[in-house]
mmCIF file of C-alpha atoms in Angstrom:
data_model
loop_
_atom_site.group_PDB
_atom_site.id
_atom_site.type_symbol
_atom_site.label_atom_id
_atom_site.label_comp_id
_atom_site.label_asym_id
_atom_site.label_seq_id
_atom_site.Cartn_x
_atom_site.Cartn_y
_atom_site.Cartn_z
ATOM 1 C CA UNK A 1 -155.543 -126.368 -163.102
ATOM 2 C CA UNK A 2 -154.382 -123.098 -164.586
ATOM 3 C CA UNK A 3 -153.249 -120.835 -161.297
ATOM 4 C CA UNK A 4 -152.703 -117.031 -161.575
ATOM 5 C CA UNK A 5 -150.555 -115.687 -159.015
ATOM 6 C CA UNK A 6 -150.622 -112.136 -158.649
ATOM 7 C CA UNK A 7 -147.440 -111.296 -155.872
ATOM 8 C CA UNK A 8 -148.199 -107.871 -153.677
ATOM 9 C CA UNK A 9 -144.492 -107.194 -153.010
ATOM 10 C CA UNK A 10 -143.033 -104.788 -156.039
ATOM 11 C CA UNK A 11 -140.221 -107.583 -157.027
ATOM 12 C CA UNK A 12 -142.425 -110.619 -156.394
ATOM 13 C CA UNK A 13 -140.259 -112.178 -153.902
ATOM 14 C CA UNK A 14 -140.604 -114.863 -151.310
ATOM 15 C CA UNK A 15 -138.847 -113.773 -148.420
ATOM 16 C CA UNK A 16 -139.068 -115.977 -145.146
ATOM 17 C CA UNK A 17 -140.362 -112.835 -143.237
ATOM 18 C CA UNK A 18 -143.661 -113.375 -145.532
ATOM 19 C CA UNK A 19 -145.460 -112.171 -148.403
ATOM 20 C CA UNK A 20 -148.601 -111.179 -149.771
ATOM 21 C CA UNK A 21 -150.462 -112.209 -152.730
ATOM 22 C CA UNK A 22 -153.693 -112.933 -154.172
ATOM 23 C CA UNK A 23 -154.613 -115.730 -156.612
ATOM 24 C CA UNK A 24 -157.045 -117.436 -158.963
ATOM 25 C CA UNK A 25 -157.386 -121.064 -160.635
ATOM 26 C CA UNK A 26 -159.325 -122.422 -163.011
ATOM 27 C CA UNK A 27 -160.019 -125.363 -164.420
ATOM 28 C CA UNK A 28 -157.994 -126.079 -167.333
ATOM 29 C CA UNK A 29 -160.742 -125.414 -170.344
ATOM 30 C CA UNK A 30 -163.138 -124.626 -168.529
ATOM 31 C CA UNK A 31 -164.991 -121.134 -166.886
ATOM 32 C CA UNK A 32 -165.365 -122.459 -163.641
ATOM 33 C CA UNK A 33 -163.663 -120.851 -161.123
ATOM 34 C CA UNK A 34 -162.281 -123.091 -157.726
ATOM 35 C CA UNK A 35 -160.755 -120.489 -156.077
ATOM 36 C CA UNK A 36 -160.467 -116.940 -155.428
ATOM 37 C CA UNK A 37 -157.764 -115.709 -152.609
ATOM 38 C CA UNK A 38 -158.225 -112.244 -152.574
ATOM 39 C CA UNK A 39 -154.807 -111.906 -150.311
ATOM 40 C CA UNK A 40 -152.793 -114.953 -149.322
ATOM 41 C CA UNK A 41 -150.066 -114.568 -146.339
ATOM 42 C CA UNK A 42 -147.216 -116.871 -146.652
ATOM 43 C CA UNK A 43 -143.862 -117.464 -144.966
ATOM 44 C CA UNK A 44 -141.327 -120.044 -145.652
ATOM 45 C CA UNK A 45 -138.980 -121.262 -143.019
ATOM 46 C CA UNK A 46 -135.564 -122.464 -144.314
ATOM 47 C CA UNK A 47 -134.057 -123.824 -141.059
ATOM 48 C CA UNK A 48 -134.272 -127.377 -142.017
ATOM 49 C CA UNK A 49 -133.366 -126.660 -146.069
ATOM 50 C CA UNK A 50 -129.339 -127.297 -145.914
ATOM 51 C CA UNK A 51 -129.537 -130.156 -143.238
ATOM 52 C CA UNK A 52 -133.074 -132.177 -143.782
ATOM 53 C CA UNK A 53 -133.740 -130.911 -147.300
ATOM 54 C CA UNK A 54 -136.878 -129.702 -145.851
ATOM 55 C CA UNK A 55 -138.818 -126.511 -146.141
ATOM 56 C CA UNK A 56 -141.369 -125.878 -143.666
ATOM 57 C CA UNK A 57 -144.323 -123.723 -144.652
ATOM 58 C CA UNK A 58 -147.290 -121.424 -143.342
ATOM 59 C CA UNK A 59 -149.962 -119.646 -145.349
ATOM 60 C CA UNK A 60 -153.439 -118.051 -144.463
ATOM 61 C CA UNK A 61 -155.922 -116.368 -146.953
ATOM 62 C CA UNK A 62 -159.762 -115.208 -147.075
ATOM 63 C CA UNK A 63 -161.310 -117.062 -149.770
ATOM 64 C CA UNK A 64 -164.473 -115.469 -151.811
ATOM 65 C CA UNK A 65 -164.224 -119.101 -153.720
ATOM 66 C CA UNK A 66 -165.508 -121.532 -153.463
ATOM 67 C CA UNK A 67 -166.713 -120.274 -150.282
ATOM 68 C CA UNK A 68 -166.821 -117.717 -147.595
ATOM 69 C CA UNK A 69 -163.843 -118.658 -145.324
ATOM 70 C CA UNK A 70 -160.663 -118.016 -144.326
ATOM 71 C CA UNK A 71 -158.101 -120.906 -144.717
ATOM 72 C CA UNK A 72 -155.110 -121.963 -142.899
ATOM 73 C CA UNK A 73 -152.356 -124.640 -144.356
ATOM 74 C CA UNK A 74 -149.202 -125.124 -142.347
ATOM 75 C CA UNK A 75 -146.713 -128.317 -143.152
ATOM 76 C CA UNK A 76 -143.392 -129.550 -144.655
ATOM 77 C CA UNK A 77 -141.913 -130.421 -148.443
ATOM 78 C CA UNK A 78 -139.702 -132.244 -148.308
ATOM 79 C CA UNK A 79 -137.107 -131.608 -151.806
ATOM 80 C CA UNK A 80 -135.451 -134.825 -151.723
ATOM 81 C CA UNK A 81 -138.225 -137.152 -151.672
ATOM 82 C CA UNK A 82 -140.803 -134.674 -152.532
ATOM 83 C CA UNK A 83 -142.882 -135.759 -149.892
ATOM 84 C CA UNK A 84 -145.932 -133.236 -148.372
ATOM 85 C CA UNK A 85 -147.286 -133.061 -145.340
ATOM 86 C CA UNK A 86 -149.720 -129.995 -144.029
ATOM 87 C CA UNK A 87 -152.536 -129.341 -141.791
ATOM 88 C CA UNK A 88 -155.455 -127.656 -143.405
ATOM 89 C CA UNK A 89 -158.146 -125.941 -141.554
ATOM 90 C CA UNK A 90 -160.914 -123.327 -141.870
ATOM 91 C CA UNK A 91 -163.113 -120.937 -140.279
ATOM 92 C CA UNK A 92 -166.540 -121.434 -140.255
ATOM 93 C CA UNK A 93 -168.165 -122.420 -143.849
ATOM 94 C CA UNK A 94 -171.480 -121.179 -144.729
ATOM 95 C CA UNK A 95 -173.596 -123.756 -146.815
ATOM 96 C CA UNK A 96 -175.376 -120.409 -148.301
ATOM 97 C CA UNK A 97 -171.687 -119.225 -149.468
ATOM 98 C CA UNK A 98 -170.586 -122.517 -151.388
ATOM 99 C CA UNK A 99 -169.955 -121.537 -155.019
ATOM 100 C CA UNK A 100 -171.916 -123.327 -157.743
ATOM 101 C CA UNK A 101 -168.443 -125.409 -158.767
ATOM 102 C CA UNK A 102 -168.499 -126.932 -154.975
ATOM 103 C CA UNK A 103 -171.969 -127.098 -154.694
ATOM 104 C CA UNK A 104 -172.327 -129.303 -157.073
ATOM 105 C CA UNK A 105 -170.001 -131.840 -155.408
ATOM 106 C CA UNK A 106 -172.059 -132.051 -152.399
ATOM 107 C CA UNK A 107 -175.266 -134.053 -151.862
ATOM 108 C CA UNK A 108 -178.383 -132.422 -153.197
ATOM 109 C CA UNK A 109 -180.061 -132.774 -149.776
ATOM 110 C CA UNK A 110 -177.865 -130.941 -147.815
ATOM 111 C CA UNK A 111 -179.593 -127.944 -147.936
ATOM 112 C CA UNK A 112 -178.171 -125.438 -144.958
ATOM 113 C CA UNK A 113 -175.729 -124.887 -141.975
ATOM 114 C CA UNK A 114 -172.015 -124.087 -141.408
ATOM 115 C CA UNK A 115 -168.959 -126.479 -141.814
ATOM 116 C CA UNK A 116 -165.909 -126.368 -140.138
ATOM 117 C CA UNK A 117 -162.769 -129.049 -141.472
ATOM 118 C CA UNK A 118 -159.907 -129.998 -139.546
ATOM 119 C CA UNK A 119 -157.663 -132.193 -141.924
ATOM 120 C CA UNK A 120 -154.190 -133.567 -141.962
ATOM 121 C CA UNK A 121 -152.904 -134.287 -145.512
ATOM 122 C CA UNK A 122 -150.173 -136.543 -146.433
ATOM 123 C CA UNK A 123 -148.570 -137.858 -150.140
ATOM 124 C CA UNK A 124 -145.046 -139.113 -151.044
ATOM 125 C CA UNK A 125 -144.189 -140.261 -154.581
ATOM 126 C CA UNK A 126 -144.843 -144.183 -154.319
ATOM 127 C CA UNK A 127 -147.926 -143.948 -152.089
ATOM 128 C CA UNK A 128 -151.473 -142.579 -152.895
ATOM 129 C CA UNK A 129 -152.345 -139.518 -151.135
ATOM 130 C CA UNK A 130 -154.664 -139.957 -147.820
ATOM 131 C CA UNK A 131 -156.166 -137.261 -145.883
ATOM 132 C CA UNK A 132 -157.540 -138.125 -142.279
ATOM 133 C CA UNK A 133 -159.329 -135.371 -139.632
ATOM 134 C CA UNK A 134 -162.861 -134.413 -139.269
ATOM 135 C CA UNK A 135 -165.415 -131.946 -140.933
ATOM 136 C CA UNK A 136 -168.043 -130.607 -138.233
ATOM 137 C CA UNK A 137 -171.379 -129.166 -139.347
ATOM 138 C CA UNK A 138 -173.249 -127.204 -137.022
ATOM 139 C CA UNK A 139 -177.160 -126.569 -137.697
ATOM 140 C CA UNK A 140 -177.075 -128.597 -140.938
ATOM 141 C CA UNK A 141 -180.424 -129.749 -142.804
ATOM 142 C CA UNK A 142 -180.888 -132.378 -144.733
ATOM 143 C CA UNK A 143 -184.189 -131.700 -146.943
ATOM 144 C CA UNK A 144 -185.829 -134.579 -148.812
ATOM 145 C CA UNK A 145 -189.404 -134.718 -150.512
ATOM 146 C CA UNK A 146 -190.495 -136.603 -147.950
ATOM 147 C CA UNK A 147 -188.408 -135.596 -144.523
ATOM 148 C CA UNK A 148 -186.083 -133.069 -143.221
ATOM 149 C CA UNK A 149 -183.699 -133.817 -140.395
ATOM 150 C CA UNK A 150 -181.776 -131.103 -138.839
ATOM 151 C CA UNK A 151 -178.690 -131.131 -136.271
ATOM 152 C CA UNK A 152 -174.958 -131.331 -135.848
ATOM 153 C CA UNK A 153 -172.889 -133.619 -137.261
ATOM 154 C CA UNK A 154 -169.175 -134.205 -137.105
ATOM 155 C CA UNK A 155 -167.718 -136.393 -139.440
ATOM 156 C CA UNK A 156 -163.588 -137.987 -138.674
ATOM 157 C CA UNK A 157 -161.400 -140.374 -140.176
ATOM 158 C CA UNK A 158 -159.364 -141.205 -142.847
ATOM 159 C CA UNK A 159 -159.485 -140.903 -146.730
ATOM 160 C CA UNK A 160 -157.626 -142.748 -149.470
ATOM 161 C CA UNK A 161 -156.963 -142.278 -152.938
ATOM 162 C CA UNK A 162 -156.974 -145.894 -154.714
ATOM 163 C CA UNK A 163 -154.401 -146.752 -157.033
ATOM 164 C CA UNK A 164 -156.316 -146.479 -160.041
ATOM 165 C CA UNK A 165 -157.223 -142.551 -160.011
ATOM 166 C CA UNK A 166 -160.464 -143.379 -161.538
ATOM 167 C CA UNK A 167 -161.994 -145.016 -159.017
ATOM 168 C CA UNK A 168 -163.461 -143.757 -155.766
ATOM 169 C CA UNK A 169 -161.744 -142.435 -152.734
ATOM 170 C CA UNK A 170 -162.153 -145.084 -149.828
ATOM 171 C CA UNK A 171 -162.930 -143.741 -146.393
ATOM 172 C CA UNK A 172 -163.010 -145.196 -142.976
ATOM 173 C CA UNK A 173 -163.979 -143.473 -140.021
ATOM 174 C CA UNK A 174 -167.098 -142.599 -137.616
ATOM 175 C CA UNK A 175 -170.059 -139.893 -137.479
ATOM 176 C CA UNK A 176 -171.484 -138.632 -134.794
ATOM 177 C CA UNK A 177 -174.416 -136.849 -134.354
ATOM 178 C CA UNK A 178 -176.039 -134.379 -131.702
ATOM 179 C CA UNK A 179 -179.233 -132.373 -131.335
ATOM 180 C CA UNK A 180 -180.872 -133.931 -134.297
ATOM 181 C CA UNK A 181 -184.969 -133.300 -134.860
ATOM 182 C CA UNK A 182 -186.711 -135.753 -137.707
ATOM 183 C CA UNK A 183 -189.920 -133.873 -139.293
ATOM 184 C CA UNK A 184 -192.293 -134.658 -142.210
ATOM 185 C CA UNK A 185 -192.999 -138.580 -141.168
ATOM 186 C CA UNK A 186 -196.649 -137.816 -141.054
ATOM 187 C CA UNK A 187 -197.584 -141.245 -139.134
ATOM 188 C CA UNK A 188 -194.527 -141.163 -136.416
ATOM 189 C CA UNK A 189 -194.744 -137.162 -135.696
ATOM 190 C CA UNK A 190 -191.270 -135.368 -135.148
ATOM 191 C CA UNK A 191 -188.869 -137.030 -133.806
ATOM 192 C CA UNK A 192 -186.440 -135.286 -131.342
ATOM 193 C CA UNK A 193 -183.476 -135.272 -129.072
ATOM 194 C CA UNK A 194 -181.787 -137.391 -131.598
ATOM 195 C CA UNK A 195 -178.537 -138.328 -130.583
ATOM 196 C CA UNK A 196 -175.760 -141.284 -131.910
ATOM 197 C CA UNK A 197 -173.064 -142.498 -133.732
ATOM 198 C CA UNK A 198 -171.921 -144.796 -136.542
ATOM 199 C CA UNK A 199 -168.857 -146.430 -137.933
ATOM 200 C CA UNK A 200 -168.383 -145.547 -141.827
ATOM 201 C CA UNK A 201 -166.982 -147.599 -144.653
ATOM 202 C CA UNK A 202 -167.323 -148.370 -148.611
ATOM 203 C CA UNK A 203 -169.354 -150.914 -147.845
ATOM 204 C CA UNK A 204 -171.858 -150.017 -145.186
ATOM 205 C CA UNK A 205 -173.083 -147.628 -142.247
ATOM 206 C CA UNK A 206 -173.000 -149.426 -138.858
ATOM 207 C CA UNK A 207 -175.393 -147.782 -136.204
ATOM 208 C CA UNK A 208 -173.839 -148.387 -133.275
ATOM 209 C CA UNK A 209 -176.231 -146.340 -131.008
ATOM 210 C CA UNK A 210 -179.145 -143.822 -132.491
ATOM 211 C CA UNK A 211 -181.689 -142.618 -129.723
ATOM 212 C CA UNK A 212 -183.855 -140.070 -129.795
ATOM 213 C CA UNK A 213 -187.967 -139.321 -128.820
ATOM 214 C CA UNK A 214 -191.412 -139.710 -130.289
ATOM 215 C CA UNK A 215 -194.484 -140.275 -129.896
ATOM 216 C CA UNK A 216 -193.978 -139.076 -126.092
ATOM 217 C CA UNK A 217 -191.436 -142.077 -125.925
ATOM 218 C CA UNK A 218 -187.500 -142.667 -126.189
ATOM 219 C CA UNK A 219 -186.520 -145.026 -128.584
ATOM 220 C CA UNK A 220 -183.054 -146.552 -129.674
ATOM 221 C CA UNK A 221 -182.426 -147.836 -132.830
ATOM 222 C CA UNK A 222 -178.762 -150.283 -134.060
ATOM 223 C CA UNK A 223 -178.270 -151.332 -137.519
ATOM 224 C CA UNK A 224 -176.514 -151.599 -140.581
ATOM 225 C CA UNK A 225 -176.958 -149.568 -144.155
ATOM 226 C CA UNK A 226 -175.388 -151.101 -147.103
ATOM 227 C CA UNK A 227 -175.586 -147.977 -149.334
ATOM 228 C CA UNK A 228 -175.284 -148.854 -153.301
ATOM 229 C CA UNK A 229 -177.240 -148.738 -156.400
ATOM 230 C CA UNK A 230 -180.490 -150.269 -154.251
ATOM 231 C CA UNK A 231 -179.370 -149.424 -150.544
ATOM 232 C CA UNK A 232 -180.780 -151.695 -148.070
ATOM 233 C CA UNK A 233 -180.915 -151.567 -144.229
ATOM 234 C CA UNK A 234 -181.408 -154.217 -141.285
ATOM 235 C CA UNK A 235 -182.280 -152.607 -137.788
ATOM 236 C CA UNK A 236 -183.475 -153.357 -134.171
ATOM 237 C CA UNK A 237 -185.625 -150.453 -133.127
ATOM 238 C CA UNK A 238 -186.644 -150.986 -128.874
ATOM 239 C CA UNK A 239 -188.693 -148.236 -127.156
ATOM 240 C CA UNK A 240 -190.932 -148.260 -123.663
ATOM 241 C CA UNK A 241 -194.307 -146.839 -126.050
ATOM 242 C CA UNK A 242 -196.598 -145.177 -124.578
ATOM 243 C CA UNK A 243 -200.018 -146.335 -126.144
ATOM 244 C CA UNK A 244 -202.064 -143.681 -125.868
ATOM 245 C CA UNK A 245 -199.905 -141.423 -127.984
ATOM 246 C CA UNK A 246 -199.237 -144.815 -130.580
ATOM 247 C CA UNK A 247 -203.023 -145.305 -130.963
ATOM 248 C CA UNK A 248 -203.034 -141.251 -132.031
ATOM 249 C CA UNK A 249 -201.174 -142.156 -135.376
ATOM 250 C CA UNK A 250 -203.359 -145.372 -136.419
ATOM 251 C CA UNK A 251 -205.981 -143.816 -138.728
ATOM 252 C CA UNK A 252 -208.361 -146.663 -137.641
ATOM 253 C CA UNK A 253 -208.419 -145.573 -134.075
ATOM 254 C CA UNK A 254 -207.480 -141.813 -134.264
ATOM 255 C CA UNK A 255 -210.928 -140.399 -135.161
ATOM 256 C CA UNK A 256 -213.115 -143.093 -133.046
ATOM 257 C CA UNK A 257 -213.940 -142.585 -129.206
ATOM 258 C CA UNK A 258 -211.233 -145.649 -128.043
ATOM 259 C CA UNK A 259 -208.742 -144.290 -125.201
ATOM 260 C CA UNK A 260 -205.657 -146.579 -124.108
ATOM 261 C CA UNK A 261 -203.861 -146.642 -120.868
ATOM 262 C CA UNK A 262 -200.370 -147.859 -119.581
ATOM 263 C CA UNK A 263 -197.842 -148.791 -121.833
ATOM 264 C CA UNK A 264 -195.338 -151.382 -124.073
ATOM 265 C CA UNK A 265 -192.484 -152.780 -124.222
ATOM 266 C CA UNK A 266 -191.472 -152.873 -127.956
ATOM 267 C CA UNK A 267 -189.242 -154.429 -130.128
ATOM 268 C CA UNK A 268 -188.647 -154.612 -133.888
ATOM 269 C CA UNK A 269 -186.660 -156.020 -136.279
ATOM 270 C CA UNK A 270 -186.487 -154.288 -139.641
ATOM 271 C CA UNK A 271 -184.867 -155.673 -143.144
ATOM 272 C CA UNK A 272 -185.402 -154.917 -146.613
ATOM 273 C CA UNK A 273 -184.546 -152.357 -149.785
ATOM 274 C CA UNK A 274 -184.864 -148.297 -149.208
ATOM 275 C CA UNK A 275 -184.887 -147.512 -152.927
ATOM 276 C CA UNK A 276 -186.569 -147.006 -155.032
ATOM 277 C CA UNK A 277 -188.912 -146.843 -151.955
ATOM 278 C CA UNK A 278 -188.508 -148.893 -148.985
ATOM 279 C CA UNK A 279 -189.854 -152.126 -148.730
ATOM 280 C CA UNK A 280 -189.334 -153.207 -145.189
ATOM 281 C CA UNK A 281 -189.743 -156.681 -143.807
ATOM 282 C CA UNK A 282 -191.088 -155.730 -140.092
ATOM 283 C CA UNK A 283 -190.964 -158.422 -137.353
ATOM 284 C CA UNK A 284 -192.127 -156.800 -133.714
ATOM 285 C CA UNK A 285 -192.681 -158.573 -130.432
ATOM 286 C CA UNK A 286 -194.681 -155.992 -127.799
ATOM 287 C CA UNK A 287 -195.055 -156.632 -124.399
ATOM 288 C CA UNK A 288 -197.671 -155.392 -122.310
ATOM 289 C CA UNK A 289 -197.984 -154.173 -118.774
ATOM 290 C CA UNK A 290 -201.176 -153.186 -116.899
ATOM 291 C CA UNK A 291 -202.766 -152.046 -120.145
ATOM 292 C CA UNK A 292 -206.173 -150.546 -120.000
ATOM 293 C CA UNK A 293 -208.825 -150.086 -123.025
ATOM 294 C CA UNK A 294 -212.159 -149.137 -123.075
ATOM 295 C CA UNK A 295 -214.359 -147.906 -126.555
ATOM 296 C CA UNK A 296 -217.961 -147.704 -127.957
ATOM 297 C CA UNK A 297 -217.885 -151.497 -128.632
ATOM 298 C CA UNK A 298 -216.975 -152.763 -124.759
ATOM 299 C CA UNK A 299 -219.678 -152.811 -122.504
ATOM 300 C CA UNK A 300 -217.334 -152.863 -119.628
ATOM 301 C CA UNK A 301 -213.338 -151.389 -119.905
ATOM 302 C CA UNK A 302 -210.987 -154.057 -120.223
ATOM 303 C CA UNK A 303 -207.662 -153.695 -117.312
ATOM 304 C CA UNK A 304 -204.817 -154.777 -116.184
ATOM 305 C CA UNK A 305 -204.048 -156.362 -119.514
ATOM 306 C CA UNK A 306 -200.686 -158.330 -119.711
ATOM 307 C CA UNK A 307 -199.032 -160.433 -122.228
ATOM 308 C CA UNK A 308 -197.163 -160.723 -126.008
ATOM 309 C CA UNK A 309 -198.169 -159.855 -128.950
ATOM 310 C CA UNK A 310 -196.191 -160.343 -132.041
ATOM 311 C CA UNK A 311 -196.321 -158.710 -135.350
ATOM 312 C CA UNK A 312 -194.833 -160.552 -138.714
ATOM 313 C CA UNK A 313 -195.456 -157.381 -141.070
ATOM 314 C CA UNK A 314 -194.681 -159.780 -144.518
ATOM 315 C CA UNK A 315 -197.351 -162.620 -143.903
ATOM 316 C CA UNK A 316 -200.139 -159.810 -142.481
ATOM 317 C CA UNK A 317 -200.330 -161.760 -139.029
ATOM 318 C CA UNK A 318 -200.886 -161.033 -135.369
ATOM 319 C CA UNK A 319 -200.073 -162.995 -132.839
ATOM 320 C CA UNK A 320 -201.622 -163.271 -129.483
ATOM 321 C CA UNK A 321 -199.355 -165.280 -126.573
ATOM 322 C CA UNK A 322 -200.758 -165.440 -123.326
ATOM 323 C CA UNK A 323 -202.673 -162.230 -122.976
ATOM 324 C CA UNK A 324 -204.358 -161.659 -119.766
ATOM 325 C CA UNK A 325 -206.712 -159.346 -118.011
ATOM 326 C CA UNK A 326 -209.660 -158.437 -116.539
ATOM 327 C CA UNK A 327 -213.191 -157.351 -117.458
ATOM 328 C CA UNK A 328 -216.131 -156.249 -115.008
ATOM 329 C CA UNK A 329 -214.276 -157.466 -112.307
ATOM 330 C CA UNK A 330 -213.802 -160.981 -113.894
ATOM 331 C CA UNK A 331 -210.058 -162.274 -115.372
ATOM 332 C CA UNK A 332 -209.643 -163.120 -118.680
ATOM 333 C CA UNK A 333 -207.062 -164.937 -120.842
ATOM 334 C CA UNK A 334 -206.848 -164.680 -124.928
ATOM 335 C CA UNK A 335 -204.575 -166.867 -127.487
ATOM 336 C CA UNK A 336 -204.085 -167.027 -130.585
ATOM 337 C CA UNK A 337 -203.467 -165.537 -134.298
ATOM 338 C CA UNK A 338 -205.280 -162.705 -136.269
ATOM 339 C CA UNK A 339 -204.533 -162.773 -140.343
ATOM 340 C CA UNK A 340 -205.058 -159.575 -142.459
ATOM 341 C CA UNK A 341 -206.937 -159.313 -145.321
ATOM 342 C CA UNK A 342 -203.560 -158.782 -147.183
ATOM 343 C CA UNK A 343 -200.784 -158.722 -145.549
ATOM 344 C CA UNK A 344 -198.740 -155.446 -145.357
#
């Protein structure tokens, strides 16, 4: 990284009182520009040099690059072991104000909102450098082709270089995320009042608690997503659904004169590939309680319908378990299974 320094005291001295400069680096060979400090205040204490062989430092500058911010590093170098510790932080960070050179860096998808980071960074000599804290987005979007989810998201743990500088960064820590809202799933509706949290390694997501509404209904979803070449997930989605606004998103019911009444006590289990487009094994037990239906092919409504029904999406089939209720007055029980003409 080529660095020019530009000092704004007429001698170019450090002095521990402070001192003002501005600077610029570049990548080595290349045009692209990672960072532009149009002033940079610094000040050097030297308490600690003669005794510790420390030097403690302070320094604060308004970046135009790689984005609009102003940026704060305070921490200790230590001469004899030429060990560094310092506490980064920064104002607000406008998505809209990252620089092509960043940009690039961060997923495609995340498409708008402010970051703030709070990080602690830490290297000596004969260990790899790790950086722990959090980064907290505020009114972030994350726009895909065939969703957008919007909310705020804050984002803490701890980050590790691995020996070999080639490979990845491994990172342990948790995400948790507030006021989310789920739109473009043209079947489920928007989804809102998302709330939860997740533990985050290499090797997967775990959803420890996602909740959130639709359909009229709260649901709340656990899981894990292995991310990876073909990233795969395994859920258990519950929810109280009310039926009248689930029958709204079935196209064979929505434009037909059927109504529903009451309500269900769902749960589903969900495994299988999300890439290249998911391909979810579905297994969903429903419960019902004092269901009511009536249509153009009942002669009288049927009520107070109770019982199980259970779902396995992969063989197509239906499964009826002790479904009772009653019909002109007169109780009725139903058992048994219902196959699909292929199974979805």
């Amino acid at each position: 990284v080529e660095v020019v320094h530009r000092p704004r005291s007429p001698q170019g001295e450090v002095p521990s009182e402070g001192h003002a400069a501005e600077a610029e680096a570049r990548v080595e060979g290349s045009e692209e520009t990672w960072l532009i400090a149009p002033q940079i205040q610094l000040r050097i204490g030297w308490g600690r040099l003669l005794l510790q062989r420390t030097v403690a430092f302070r320094a604060t500058a308004p970046l135009d690059a790689p984005c609009v911010t102003v940026l704060s590093v305070a921490g200790t170098y230590g001469l004899k072991d030429r060990s560094l510790a310092a506490d980064v932080r920064t104002d607000d960070v406008p998505l809209a104000s990252v620089a092509p050179v960043l940009r690039a860096r961060l997923p495609e998808a995340l498409s708008d909102g402010v970051l703030r980071l709070r990080l602690r960074v830490r290297h000596a000599p004969d260990q790899p450098p790790t950086v722990n804290g959090e980064v907290a987005g505020s009114g972030l979007a994350w726009t895909t082709p065939a969703w957008r989810l919007m909310g705020d998201l804050v984002v803490a743990g701890e980050a590790t270089r691995p020996v070999d500088p080639h490979q990845p960064w491994s990172f342990q820590g948790t995400a948790a995320l507030r006021e989310g809202r789920l739109t473009g799933l043209e079947m489920l509706g928007p989804v809102t009042d998302l709330q939860g949290r997740a533990r985050l390694s290499p090797e997967r997501v775990e959803i420890e608690e996602l909740t959130g509404k639709a359909l009229g209904s709260p649901w709340r979803l656990e899981g894990t997503v292995r991310p990876g070449p073909v990233p795969a997930i395994e859920a258990l989605l519950s929810s109280r659904v009310a039926l009248a606004a689930l029958a709204e998103t079935l196209p064979v019911l929505r434009d037909q004169p059927w109504t529903f009444e009451g309500a269900a006590d769902l749960r589903a289990v969900c495994r299988g590939p999300l890439a290249p487009s998911p391909f979810l094994d579905v297994l969903a037990q429903a419960q019902l309680q004092r269901v009511a239906v009536s249509g153009p092919k009942l002669a009288h409504p049927l009520t107070d319908i109770s019982g199980r029904l259970e779902y396995d999406g992969l063989a197509g089939r239906i499964t009826v378990t002790a479904l009772a209720g009653r019909v002109a007055q007169e109780p009725f029980t139903v058992e048994g299974r219902v196959m699909a003409a292929a199974p979805h």
